[in-house]
Amino acid sequence: MKNKSFKTLFVLTLLAGALCVSSHCAIANETNSLPTETPAQRDARMAWWRDAKFGMFIHWGVYSVPAGFYHDKAVSGIGEWIMCRAKIPMAEYQQYAKEFNPVKFDADAWVKAAADAGMKYIVITSKHHDGFAMFDTKASLWNIVQATPFAKDPLKDLATACHKYGVKLGFYYSQAQDWNNGGATCEARWDKAQEHSMDDYIDQVAVPQVKEILSNYGEFPAVLWWDTPCGMNQERARKLNDVVKQLRPNIIMNNRLGGGFKGDTETPEQHIPPRGFPGRDWESCMTMNDTWGFKSNDNNWKSAATIIRNLCDIASKGGNYLLNVGPTSQGLMPQPSLDRLAEVGKWMKVNGEAIYGTKATPFGGELGAAVKAKDGYGNDAMVSSANNWRCTTKPGEIYLIIFNWPTDGTFELPALKTKVLKASLLAAPAQSIAVHQSEAGISLSLPVKSPDAVASVVRLDLADKIVEVKKD
Ligand code: GLC
């Protein structure tokens, strides 16, 4: 009898295994955010995010009060790390909250700036490493409603504005590092008051707060963005993952939860991986100057041209671009950020078709290989967009994004399996472009003058939906 049931179990296990291999087996991997999801369900869940391509990161919190200075001395490094970098004692750091009164905060204007730039989602710091909750919470007094003269929850207004503009709202939440509520510090602690049990912090602060941010904002958040998993083990991470699965199974989460959880998206920071992440969804997050959280003395702004070309580069490698804005303690987005967003928006109005809903270049290789650089703090910084062009696709379409317009008017492409029916400029659709297609390749005769000094898009309409390069 015993033996028989053992056999049955054995056969059932084999059968399940075979089914799994044969086709759409549920992803039963513990380290995925949704263990019972099929690949088709996953594609459906990820669809809006994959199409969106461009989002706004917002780092906003109490660190915008010191804005890079402690006792009148400039503190090097990224602004939101000032408490750790300058080893500011907890009691002293908490005084900054009294000066955090963002009376000029206008959620509508922020979301409109993002939408006008062509951004389809926003991810804002609901709590960064300093542990300060930018939302109404019952789990800690260290929050914007109870510890500041502002005394309101700005995430509520952002959720309303995001709904109005059709922009998705996501929350960043520092689940592991928390320098004021007894969480981890990735570097040595600097204040005795920080000594605390990490498990108590997870149970009494992180878990209840994640429940709050997942429950109190209507249709949002659409994204949960974890960070720096110092001190996370599988048990701690699982507690947070369980809350997410239970309350918002369709959310998209990144790969920074820790404890072996892979999440949905890779998150290269301040660089563009030369070949993207084949087989994984990914999102490059980058600053516009050299800091995430506002610093009054950081004026090292990237040009709008660099930002536009980064977006094209990322799209050509199949990723998303999460571009940061660090608002002030008054609640204003820095003017240089707004100026750049407006420029990108102008470009996107004409050329967005080459970005939204596209897939990576079919030409492969290291087309547009990233040249890594270091920023002032030794982090991987901007890539140079020295290469000449990028490419994205949709079924039956190729978009050639040309950075440096050919002076002789000729643009050469490798051979394709399908026929090019038509070539046209997104900026001047009526203008005709002659196409010469042969076994050897494709040659386009472009107008002498480029339609856009930064990036001009030529759309190729193809005879087949499947876009394939001819190999010899
Ligand atoms: C880092 C930093 C953090 C920033 C984040 C953005 O991990 O710790 O300050 O929020 O990157 O990706």
Short mmCIF file of C-alpha atoms and ligand atoms in Angstrom, two decimals:
data_model
loop_
_atom_site.label_atom_id
_atom_site.label_comp_id
_atom_site.label_asym_id
_atom_site.label_seq_id
_atom_site.Cartn_x
_atom_site.Cartn_y
_atom_site.Cartn_z
CA MET A 1 0.00 0.00 0.00
CA LYS A 2 2.70 2.38 1.07
CA ASN A 3 4.69 1.38 -1.94
CA LYS A 4 1.75 2.01 -4.28
CA SER A 5 1.12 5.55 -3.09
CA PHE A 6 4.82 6.28 -3.36
CA LYS A 7 4.70 5.08 -6.99
CA THR A 8 1.68 7.25 -7.73
CA LEU A 9 3.44 10.26 -6.29
CA PHE A 10 6.52 9.48 -8.35
CA VAL A 11 4.49 9.22 -11.59
CA LEU A 12 2.62 12.44 -10.80
CA THR A 13 5.89 14.25 -10.17
CA LEU A 14 7.30 13.03 -13.47
CA LEU A 15 4.13 14.05 -15.27
CA ALA A 16 4.22 17.53 -13.77
CA GLY A 17 7.85 17.85 -14.81
CA ALA A 18 7.08 16.80 -18.39
CA LEU A 19 4.20 19.26 -18.60
CA CYS A 20 6.48 21.96 -17.37
CA VAL A 21 9.11 21.29 -19.98
CA SER A 22 6.61 20.90 -22.80
CA SER A 23 5.06 24.35 -22.72
CA HIS A 24 3.62 27.00 -20.52
CA CYS A 25 4.59 25.77 -17.13
CA ALA A 26 3.93 28.12 -14.28
CA ILE A 27 7.10 29.79 -13.11
CA ALA A 28 7.44 27.84 -9.90
CA ASN A 29 10.64 29.47 -8.84
CA GLU A 30 10.52 30.76 -5.27
CA THR A 31 12.70 33.68 -6.20
CA ASN A 32 10.17 35.12 -8.62
CA SER A 33 7.74 37.64 -7.34
CA LEU A 34 4.74 35.65 -8.54
CA PRO A 35 5.38 31.94 -8.21
CA THR A 36 2.22 30.75 -9.94
CA GLU A 37 2.42 32.88 -13.04
CA THR A 38 2.64 31.52 -16.59
CA PRO A 39 4.83 33.25 -19.20
CA ALA A 40 1.68 34.52 -20.93
CA GLN A 41 0.35 35.97 -17.68
CA ARG A 42 3.71 37.56 -17.06
CA ASP A 43 3.73 39.16 -20.52
CA ALA A 44 0.28 40.57 -19.86
CA ARG A 45 1.37 41.94 -16.48
CA MET A 46 4.51 43.53 -17.93
CA ALA A 47 2.86 44.87 -21.11
CA TRP A 48 2.21 48.50 -20.07
CA TRP A 49 5.71 48.84 -18.62
CA ARG A 50 7.41 47.38 -21.70
CA ASP A 51 5.49 49.79 -23.95
CA ALA A 52 6.09 52.80 -21.71
CA LYS A 53 9.88 53.02 -22.18
CA PHE A 54 10.29 56.32 -20.39
CA GLY A 55 9.61 57.19 -16.75
CA MET A 56 10.43 59.80 -14.14
CA PHE A 57 12.28 58.94 -10.94
CA ILE A 58 11.66 61.42 -8.11
CA HIS A 59 13.96 61.52 -5.08
CA TRP A 60 12.28 63.78 -2.57
CA GLY A 61 12.61 63.93 1.19
CA VAL A 62 13.99 65.73 4.23
CA TYR A 63 17.53 65.62 2.73
CA SER A 64 16.42 68.42 0.41
CA VAL A 65 16.59 70.74 3.46
CA PRO A 66 20.38 70.46 4.04
CA ALA A 67 20.63 70.15 0.23
CA GLY A 68 24.24 68.97 0.33
CA PHE A 69 25.53 71.10 3.24
CA TYR A 70 26.19 70.24 6.90
CA HIS A 71 27.33 72.98 9.30
CA ASP A 72 27.96 75.17 6.24
CA LYS A 73 30.35 72.65 4.71
CA ALA A 74 29.63 70.99 1.39
CA VAL A 75 29.27 67.23 1.85
CA SER A 76 30.43 65.20 -1.13
CA GLY A 77 28.35 62.42 -2.60
CA ILE A 78 24.71 62.05 -3.53
CA GLY A 79 22.34 64.35 -1.66
CA GLU A 80 20.01 61.77 -0.12
CA TRP A 81 22.99 60.07 1.57
CA ILE A 82 24.00 63.19 3.53
CA MET A 83 23.02 61.76 6.93
CA CYS A 84 25.34 58.79 6.44
CA ARG A 85 28.13 60.64 4.60
CA ALA A 86 28.38 63.37 7.28
CA LYS A 87 27.57 60.95 10.14
CA ILE A 88 24.79 63.21 11.36
CA PRO A 89 23.31 61.97 14.67
CA MET A 90 19.67 60.92 14.49
CA ALA A 91 18.37 63.60 16.86
CA GLU A 92 20.11 66.30 14.86
CA TYR A 93 19.01 65.00 11.45
CA GLN A 94 15.42 64.82 12.63
CA GLN A 95 15.44 68.58 13.16
CA TYR A 96 15.51 69.05 9.37
CA ALA A 97 11.91 67.84 9.22
CA LYS A 98 10.83 71.01 11.02
CA GLU A 99 12.10 73.02 8.06
CA PHE A 100 10.56 70.75 5.47
CA ASN A 101 7.54 72.71 4.36
CA PRO A 102 6.99 72.26 0.61
CA VAL A 103 4.25 74.84 0.25
CA LYS A 104 5.04 75.26 -3.45
CA PHE A 105 4.44 71.58 -4.16
CA ASP A 106 1.95 71.21 -7.01
CA ALA A 107 1.29 67.57 -7.84
CA ASP A 108 -0.59 68.51 -10.99
CA ALA A 109 2.35 70.55 -12.31
CA TRP A 110 4.82 67.76 -11.55
CA VAL A 111 2.82 65.09 -13.30
CA LYS A 112 2.11 67.42 -16.23
CA ALA A 113 5.86 68.06 -16.58
CA ALA A 114 6.43 64.30 -16.74
CA ALA A 115 3.56 63.70 -19.16
CA ASP A 116 4.63 66.58 -21.43
CA ALA A 117 8.16 65.13 -21.52
CA GLY A 118 6.64 61.91 -22.86
CA MET A 119 7.06 59.98 -19.63
CA LYS A 120 4.48 57.28 -19.00
CA TYR A 121 5.22 56.52 -15.35
CA ILE A 122 6.64 58.05 -12.20
CA VAL A 123 8.50 56.31 -9.39
CA ILE A 124 8.79 58.46 -6.25
CA THR A 125 10.68 57.78 -3.01
CA SER A 126 7.96 56.94 -0.49
CA LYS A 127 10.77 56.29 1.99
CA HIS A 128 14.49 56.57 1.36
CA HIS A 129 17.40 55.32 3.47
CA ASP A 130 16.88 58.06 6.07
CA GLY A 131 13.65 56.25 6.91
CA PHE A 132 11.49 59.33 6.52
CA ALA A 133 8.02 58.34 5.30
CA MET A 134 6.75 60.77 2.66
CA PHE A 135 3.26 59.43 3.39
CA ASP A 136 0.75 59.09 6.17
CA THR A 137 1.79 56.12 8.28
CA LYS A 138 0.85 54.57 11.58
CA ALA A 139 4.09 52.60 11.83
CA SER A 140 6.47 55.46 12.65
CA LEU A 141 6.21 59.06 13.81
CA TRP A 142 9.09 59.91 11.48
CA ASN A 143 6.79 60.93 8.62
CA ILE A 144 5.71 63.96 6.63
CA VAL A 145 2.30 64.29 8.26
CA GLN A 146 3.45 64.20 11.87
CA ALA A 147 7.02 65.54 11.79
CA THR A 148 6.77 68.52 9.42
CA PRO A 149 4.84 71.81 9.32
CA PHE A 150 3.51 70.69 5.91
CA ALA A 151 1.47 67.96 7.64
CA LYS A 152 -0.03 66.49 4.45
CA ASP A 153 0.52 63.34 2.40
CA PRO A 154 1.84 64.41 -1.03
CA LEU A 155 1.57 60.90 -2.45
CA LYS A 156 -2.23 61.23 -2.30
CA ASP A 157 -2.12 64.30 -4.55
CA LEU A 158 0.34 62.64 -6.88
CA ALA A 159 -1.95 59.62 -7.21
CA THR A 160 -4.86 61.92 -8.13
CA ALA A 161 -2.77 63.83 -10.69
CA CYS A 162 -1.33 60.64 -12.19
CA HIS A 163 -4.84 59.31 -12.66
CA LYS A 164 -5.83 62.56 -14.41
CA TYR A 165 -2.90 62.50 -16.86
CA GLY A 166 -2.89 58.75 -17.49
CA VAL A 167 0.56 58.39 -15.98
CA LYS A 168 1.26 55.34 -13.78
CA LEU A 169 2.54 55.96 -10.28
CA GLY A 170 5.11 53.74 -8.59
CA PHE A 171 6.74 53.87 -5.15
CA TYR A 172 10.38 53.47 -4.24
CA TYR A 173 10.69 52.00 -0.73
CA SER A 174 14.00 51.50 1.08
CA GLN A 175 13.14 48.22 2.75
CA ALA A 176 16.49 47.35 4.31
CA GLN A 177 18.42 50.50 5.03
CA ASP A 178 16.63 52.74 7.48
CA TRP A 179 18.88 55.03 9.48
CA ASN A 180 16.16 56.36 11.80
CA ASN A 181 13.78 53.44 12.45
CA GLY A 182 16.28 50.73 13.39
CA GLY A 183 16.81 49.20 9.96
CA ALA A 184 20.17 48.36 8.44
CA THR A 185 22.95 50.73 7.55
CA CYS A 186 25.05 49.54 4.61
CA GLU A 187 28.05 51.18 6.26
CA ALA A 188 29.00 51.12 9.97
CA ARG A 189 26.45 52.73 12.32
CA TRP A 190 27.41 56.19 13.57
CA ASP A 191 24.89 56.72 16.36
CA LYS A 192 24.15 54.41 19.31
CA ALA A 193 20.47 55.23 18.87
CA GLN A 194 20.56 53.29 15.59
CA GLU A 195 21.24 49.99 17.36
CA HIS A 196 18.11 47.90 17.07
CA SER A 197 16.88 44.50 15.95
CA MET A 198 16.56 44.32 12.17
CA ASP A 199 13.79 41.72 12.52
CA ASP A 200 11.77 44.03 14.76
CA TYR A 201 12.25 46.79 12.21
CA ILE A 202 11.01 44.52 9.41
CA ASP A 203 7.95 43.43 11.43
CA GLN A 204 7.06 46.75 13.01
CA VAL A 205 8.01 49.28 10.33
CA ALA A 206 8.77 47.85 6.89
CA VAL A 207 5.95 45.29 6.65
CA PRO A 208 3.22 47.63 7.98
CA GLN A 209 4.44 50.54 5.85
CA VAL A 210 4.57 48.43 2.68
CA LYS A 211 0.99 47.38 3.48
CA GLU A 212 0.06 51.05 3.77
CA ILE A 213 1.67 52.17 0.51
CA LEU A 214 0.09 49.23 -1.31
CA SER A 215 -3.37 49.89 0.14
CA ASN A 216 -3.96 53.62 0.49
CA TYR A 217 -3.54 55.01 -3.05
CA GLY A 218 -6.40 53.55 -5.07
CA GLU A 219 -5.26 52.10 -8.39
CA PHE A 220 -1.60 52.77 -7.50
CA PRO A 221 1.22 51.88 -7.02
CA ALA A 222 1.88 50.16 -10.35
CA VAL A 223 5.57 49.69 -9.50
CA LEU A 224 7.39 48.87 -6.27
CA TRP A 225 11.03 49.88 -6.39
CA TRP A 226 13.19 48.30 -3.65
CA ASP A 227 16.76 49.41 -2.98
CA THR A 228 20.08 48.44 -1.31
CA PRO A 229 19.22 45.07 0.25
CA CYS A 230 21.90 45.27 2.98
CA GLY A 231 21.03 42.91 5.82
CA MET A 232 18.18 41.27 3.92
CA ASN A 233 18.00 37.51 4.24
CA GLN A 234 15.46 35.22 2.63
CA GLU A 235 13.08 35.30 5.59
CA ARG A 236 12.97 39.10 5.80
CA ALA A 237 12.58 39.46 2.06
CA ARG A 238 9.88 36.80 1.97
CA LYS A 239 7.78 38.69 4.51
CA LEU A 240 7.75 41.73 2.23
CA ASN A 241 7.24 39.67 -0.91
CA ASP A 242 4.25 37.92 0.74
CA VAL A 243 2.61 41.29 1.44
CA VAL A 244 3.03 42.27 -2.21
CA LYS A 245 1.66 38.98 -3.54
CA GLN A 246 -1.30 39.23 -1.24
CA LEU A 247 -2.22 42.88 -1.76
CA ARG A 248 -1.11 43.72 -5.29
CA PRO A 249 -0.20 40.65 -7.32
CA ASN A 250 -0.04 42.62 -10.59
CA ILE A 251 2.56 45.10 -9.43
CA ILE A 252 5.96 45.26 -11.13
CA MET A 253 8.91 45.07 -8.78
CA ASN A 254 12.60 45.50 -9.39
CA ASN A 255 15.47 43.17 -8.55
CA ARG A 256 16.66 44.90 -5.37
CA LEU A 257 14.51 43.21 -2.71
CA GLY A 258 17.33 40.83 -1.72
CA GLY A 259 17.05 37.38 -0.11
CA GLY A 260 17.37 35.72 -3.53
CA PHE A 261 14.25 37.31 -5.02
CA LYS A 262 14.89 38.15 -8.67
CA GLY A 263 11.95 40.49 -9.17
CA ASP A 264 10.80 41.57 -12.62
CA THR A 265 13.37 44.10 -13.74
CA GLU A 266 17.13 44.57 -13.83
CA THR A 267 18.19 48.03 -12.65
CA PRO A 268 21.51 49.22 -14.10
CA GLU A 269 22.34 52.50 -12.38
CA GLN A 270 23.93 55.47 -14.13
CA HIS A 271 24.89 53.45 -17.20
CA ILE A 272 23.50 51.66 -20.23
CA PRO A 273 24.63 48.05 -20.54
CA PRO A 274 26.19 47.64 -24.02
CA ARG A 275 23.84 44.80 -25.01
CA GLY A 276 20.97 45.39 -22.59
CA PHE A 277 19.84 42.26 -20.71
CA PRO A 278 18.68 39.73 -23.30
CA GLY A 279 15.81 37.70 -21.84
CA ARG A 280 15.20 40.08 -18.90
CA ASP A 281 13.22 43.29 -18.59
CA TRP A 282 15.46 46.17 -17.57
CA GLU A 283 15.46 49.83 -16.73
CA SER A 284 18.46 52.18 -16.58
CA CYS A 285 18.01 54.80 -13.89
CA MET A 286 20.03 57.96 -14.25
CA THR A 287 20.41 61.40 -12.79
CA MET A 288 20.27 64.65 -14.80
CA ASN A 289 23.12 66.16 -12.75
CA ASP A 290 25.24 64.09 -10.32
CA THR A 291 22.74 63.60 -7.48
CA TRP A 292 19.35 61.98 -6.96
CA GLY A 293 18.19 64.02 -3.97
CA PHE A 294 18.42 67.82 -4.35
CA LYS A 295 21.80 69.48 -3.74
CA SER A 296 21.94 73.23 -4.08
CA ASN A 297 25.53 73.14 -5.38
CA ASP A 298 25.21 70.46 -8.05
CA ASN A 299 25.01 72.21 -11.41
CA ASN A 300 26.62 69.53 -13.51
CA TRP A 301 23.62 69.14 -15.79
CA LYS A 302 23.62 66.81 -18.77
CA SER A 303 22.43 68.36 -21.99
CA ALA A 304 18.98 67.62 -23.38
CA ALA A 305 20.79 66.09 -26.36
CA THR A 306 22.55 63.56 -24.12
CA ILE A 307 19.26 62.68 -22.44
CA ILE A 308 17.46 62.22 -25.78
CA ARG A 309 20.28 60.07 -27.14
CA ASN A 310 20.34 57.99 -23.95
CA LEU A 311 16.63 57.32 -24.36
CA CYS A 312 17.23 56.19 -27.96
CA ASP A 313 20.21 54.09 -26.93
CA ILE A 314 18.24 52.37 -24.15
CA ALA A 315 15.22 51.72 -26.40
CA SER A 316 17.52 50.27 -29.09
CA LYS A 317 18.72 47.75 -26.50
CA GLY A 318 15.22 46.86 -25.32
CA GLY A 319 15.16 48.72 -22.00
CA ASN A 320 13.37 51.54 -20.18
CA TYR A 321 14.82 54.88 -19.08
CA LEU A 322 14.00 56.13 -15.57
CA LEU A 323 15.25 59.71 -15.47
CA ASN A 324 15.58 61.40 -12.09
CA VAL A 325 14.36 64.74 -10.79
CA GLY A 326 15.29 65.90 -7.28
CA PRO A 327 12.79 68.56 -6.07
CA THR A 328 13.64 71.19 -3.44
CA SER A 329 12.32 71.39 0.12
CA GLN A 330 9.87 74.03 -1.12
CA GLY A 331 8.39 71.47 -3.46
CA LEU A 332 9.80 72.77 -6.72
CA MET A 333 11.47 70.82 -9.48
CA PRO A 334 14.78 72.55 -10.31
CA GLN A 335 14.41 74.78 -13.37
CA PRO A 336 17.32 73.10 -15.25
CA SER A 337 15.44 69.79 -14.92
CA LEU A 338 12.21 71.33 -16.19
CA ASP A 339 14.05 72.92 -19.15
CA ARG A 340 15.52 69.57 -20.14
CA LEU A 341 12.20 67.76 -19.74
CA ALA A 342 10.57 70.31 -22.04
CA GLU A 343 13.25 69.73 -24.71
CA VAL A 344 12.84 65.97 -24.51
CA GLY A 345 9.07 66.45 -24.78
CA LYS A 346 9.44 68.41 -28.00
CA TRP A 347 11.51 65.61 -29.49
CA MET A 348 9.09 62.94 -28.28
CA LYS A 349 6.08 64.69 -29.84
CA VAL A 350 7.63 64.22 -33.27
CA ASN A 351 9.58 61.00 -32.73
CA GLY A 352 7.86 59.12 -29.89
CA GLU A 353 6.62 56.53 -32.38
CA ALA A 354 10.23 55.26 -32.60
CA ILE A 355 10.34 54.72 -28.82
CA TYR A 356 6.95 53.63 -27.37
CA GLY A 357 6.01 50.00 -27.78
CA THR A 358 9.20 49.16 -29.64
CA LYS A 359 11.63 46.28 -29.33
CA ALA A 360 15.43 46.21 -29.54
CA THR A 361 17.42 46.58 -32.75
CA PRO A 362 17.43 43.53 -35.02
CA PHE A 363 20.99 44.36 -36.06
CA GLY A 364 22.42 43.14 -32.75
CA GLY A 365 26.06 43.42 -31.89
CA GLU A 366 27.20 46.28 -29.79
CA LEU A 367 25.50 48.82 -31.99
CA GLY A 368 25.90 51.94 -29.97
CA ALA A 369 28.25 50.32 -27.48
CA ALA A 370 28.29 52.34 -24.30
CA VAL A 371 31.43 54.17 -23.37
CA LYS A 372 31.47 54.14 -19.59
CA ALA A 373 32.65 57.13 -17.67
CA LYS A 374 32.86 58.01 -13.98
CA ASP A 375 31.00 60.87 -12.38
CA GLY A 376 32.49 63.18 -9.73
CA TYR A 377 31.86 60.54 -7.05
CA GLY A 378 33.46 57.62 -8.85
CA ASN A 379 30.11 56.09 -9.87
CA ASP A 380 29.48 54.85 -13.37
CA ALA A 381 28.20 57.87 -15.14
CA MET A 382 26.75 58.91 -18.46
CA VAL A 383 27.63 57.04 -21.56
CA SER A 384 28.84 58.87 -24.59
CA SER A 385 26.60 58.71 -27.59
CA ALA A 386 29.51 58.89 -29.98
CA ASN A 387 28.20 56.22 -32.31
CA ASN A 388 26.25 57.23 -35.27
CA TRP A 389 22.81 55.66 -35.03
CA ARG A 390 20.40 53.45 -33.10
CA CYS A 391 17.48 51.32 -34.18
CA THR A 392 14.18 50.06 -32.79
CA THR A 393 11.46 47.86 -34.29
CA LYS A 394 7.76 47.09 -34.25
CA PRO A 395 6.09 44.38 -36.31
CA GLY A 396 6.61 45.41 -39.95
CA GLU A 397 8.57 48.57 -39.06
CA ILE A 398 12.13 49.63 -38.48
CA TYR A 399 13.04 52.97 -36.94
CA LEU A 400 16.52 54.26 -37.73
CA ILE A 401 17.49 56.91 -35.21
CA ILE A 402 20.35 58.87 -36.72
CA PHE A 403 22.52 61.00 -34.42
CA ASN A 404 25.08 62.24 -36.95
CA TRP A 405 23.44 62.94 -40.27
CA PRO A 406 25.53 61.71 -43.23
CA THR A 407 27.06 64.67 -45.07
CA ASP A 408 26.91 62.87 -48.43
CA GLY A 409 23.22 62.02 -47.96
CA THR A 410 23.80 58.26 -48.10
CA PHE A 411 22.88 55.92 -45.25
CA GLU A 412 23.87 52.25 -45.49
CA LEU A 413 22.23 49.34 -43.67
CA PRO A 414 22.91 45.59 -43.53
CA ALA A 415 20.64 43.40 -45.74
CA LEU A 416 17.18 42.45 -44.49
CA LYS A 417 15.16 39.31 -45.28
CA THR A 418 12.13 41.37 -46.17
CA LYS A 419 11.43 44.08 -48.71
CA VAL A 420 11.44 47.73 -47.70
CA LEU A 421 8.24 49.19 -49.12
CA LYS A 422 8.84 52.77 -48.09
CA ALA A 423 11.21 55.03 -46.17
CA SER A 424 10.05 58.28 -44.57
CA LEU A 425 11.12 60.83 -41.97
CA LEU A 426 8.98 61.08 -38.84
CA ALA A 427 9.69 64.83 -38.85
CA ALA A 428 8.67 65.29 -42.52
CA PRO A 429 6.49 62.37 -43.61
CA ALA A 430 5.71 63.88 -47.03
CA GLN A 431 9.32 64.06 -48.12
CA SER A 432 10.26 61.00 -50.18
CA ILE A 433 13.39 58.97 -49.51
CA ALA A 434 14.75 56.72 -52.25
CA VAL A 435 15.55 53.14 -51.15
CA HIS A 436 18.07 50.96 -53.02
CA GLN A 437 17.79 47.40 -51.79
CA SER A 438 20.01 44.54 -52.97
CA GLU A 439 21.42 41.22 -51.74
CA ALA A 440 24.32 43.14 -50.24
CA GLY A 441 22.37 45.66 -48.21
CA ILE A 442 20.17 48.71 -48.18
CA SER A 443 21.12 52.22 -49.13
CA LEU A 444 18.95 55.27 -48.44
CA SER A 445 19.26 58.63 -50.17
CA LEU A 446 18.53 61.15 -47.44
CA PRO A 447 17.86 64.85 -47.82
CA VAL A 448 20.98 66.96 -47.35
CA LYS A 449 19.70 68.69 -44.24
CA SER A 450 18.91 66.69 -41.10
CA PRO A 451 15.45 67.37 -39.66
CA ASP A 452 16.77 67.32 -36.07
CA ALA A 453 20.24 68.23 -34.85
CA VAL A 454 20.11 65.66 -32.03
CA ALA A 455 18.38 62.58 -33.45
CA SER A 456 16.38 62.20 -36.68
CA VAL A 457 14.17 59.19 -37.27
CA VAL A 458 13.69 57.38 -40.57
CA ARG A 459 10.86 54.85 -40.59
CA LEU A 460 11.12 51.85 -42.89
CA ASP A 461 7.80 50.16 -43.74
CA LEU A 462 8.45 46.49 -44.47
CA ALA A 463 6.60 43.87 -46.51
CA ASP A 464 6.71 41.34 -43.65
CA LYS A 465 5.70 41.75 -40.05
CA ILE A 466 8.75 39.77 -38.91
CA VAL A 467 11.86 41.90 -38.99
CA GLU A 468 14.92 39.79 -39.69
CA VAL A 469 18.44 40.55 -40.79
CA LYS A 470 19.83 38.46 -43.62
CA LYS A 471 22.84 36.39 -42.61
CA ASP A 472 25.19 34.94 -45.24
C1 GLC B 1 21.45 53.86 -4.89
C2 GLC B 1 21.44 54.80 -3.75
C3 GLC B 1 20.26 55.62 -3.70
C4 GLC B 1 19.47 55.88 -4.94
C5 GLC B 1 19.45 54.71 -5.85
C6 GLC B 1 18.83 54.97 -7.20
O1 GLC B 1 21.37 52.57 -4.65
O2 GLC B 1 21.65 54.17 -2.52
O3 GLC B 1 20.48 56.73 -2.97
O4 GLC B 1 18.18 56.08 -4.54
O5 GLC B 1 20.67 54.20 -6.00
O6 GLC B 1 18.96 53.89 -8.04
#
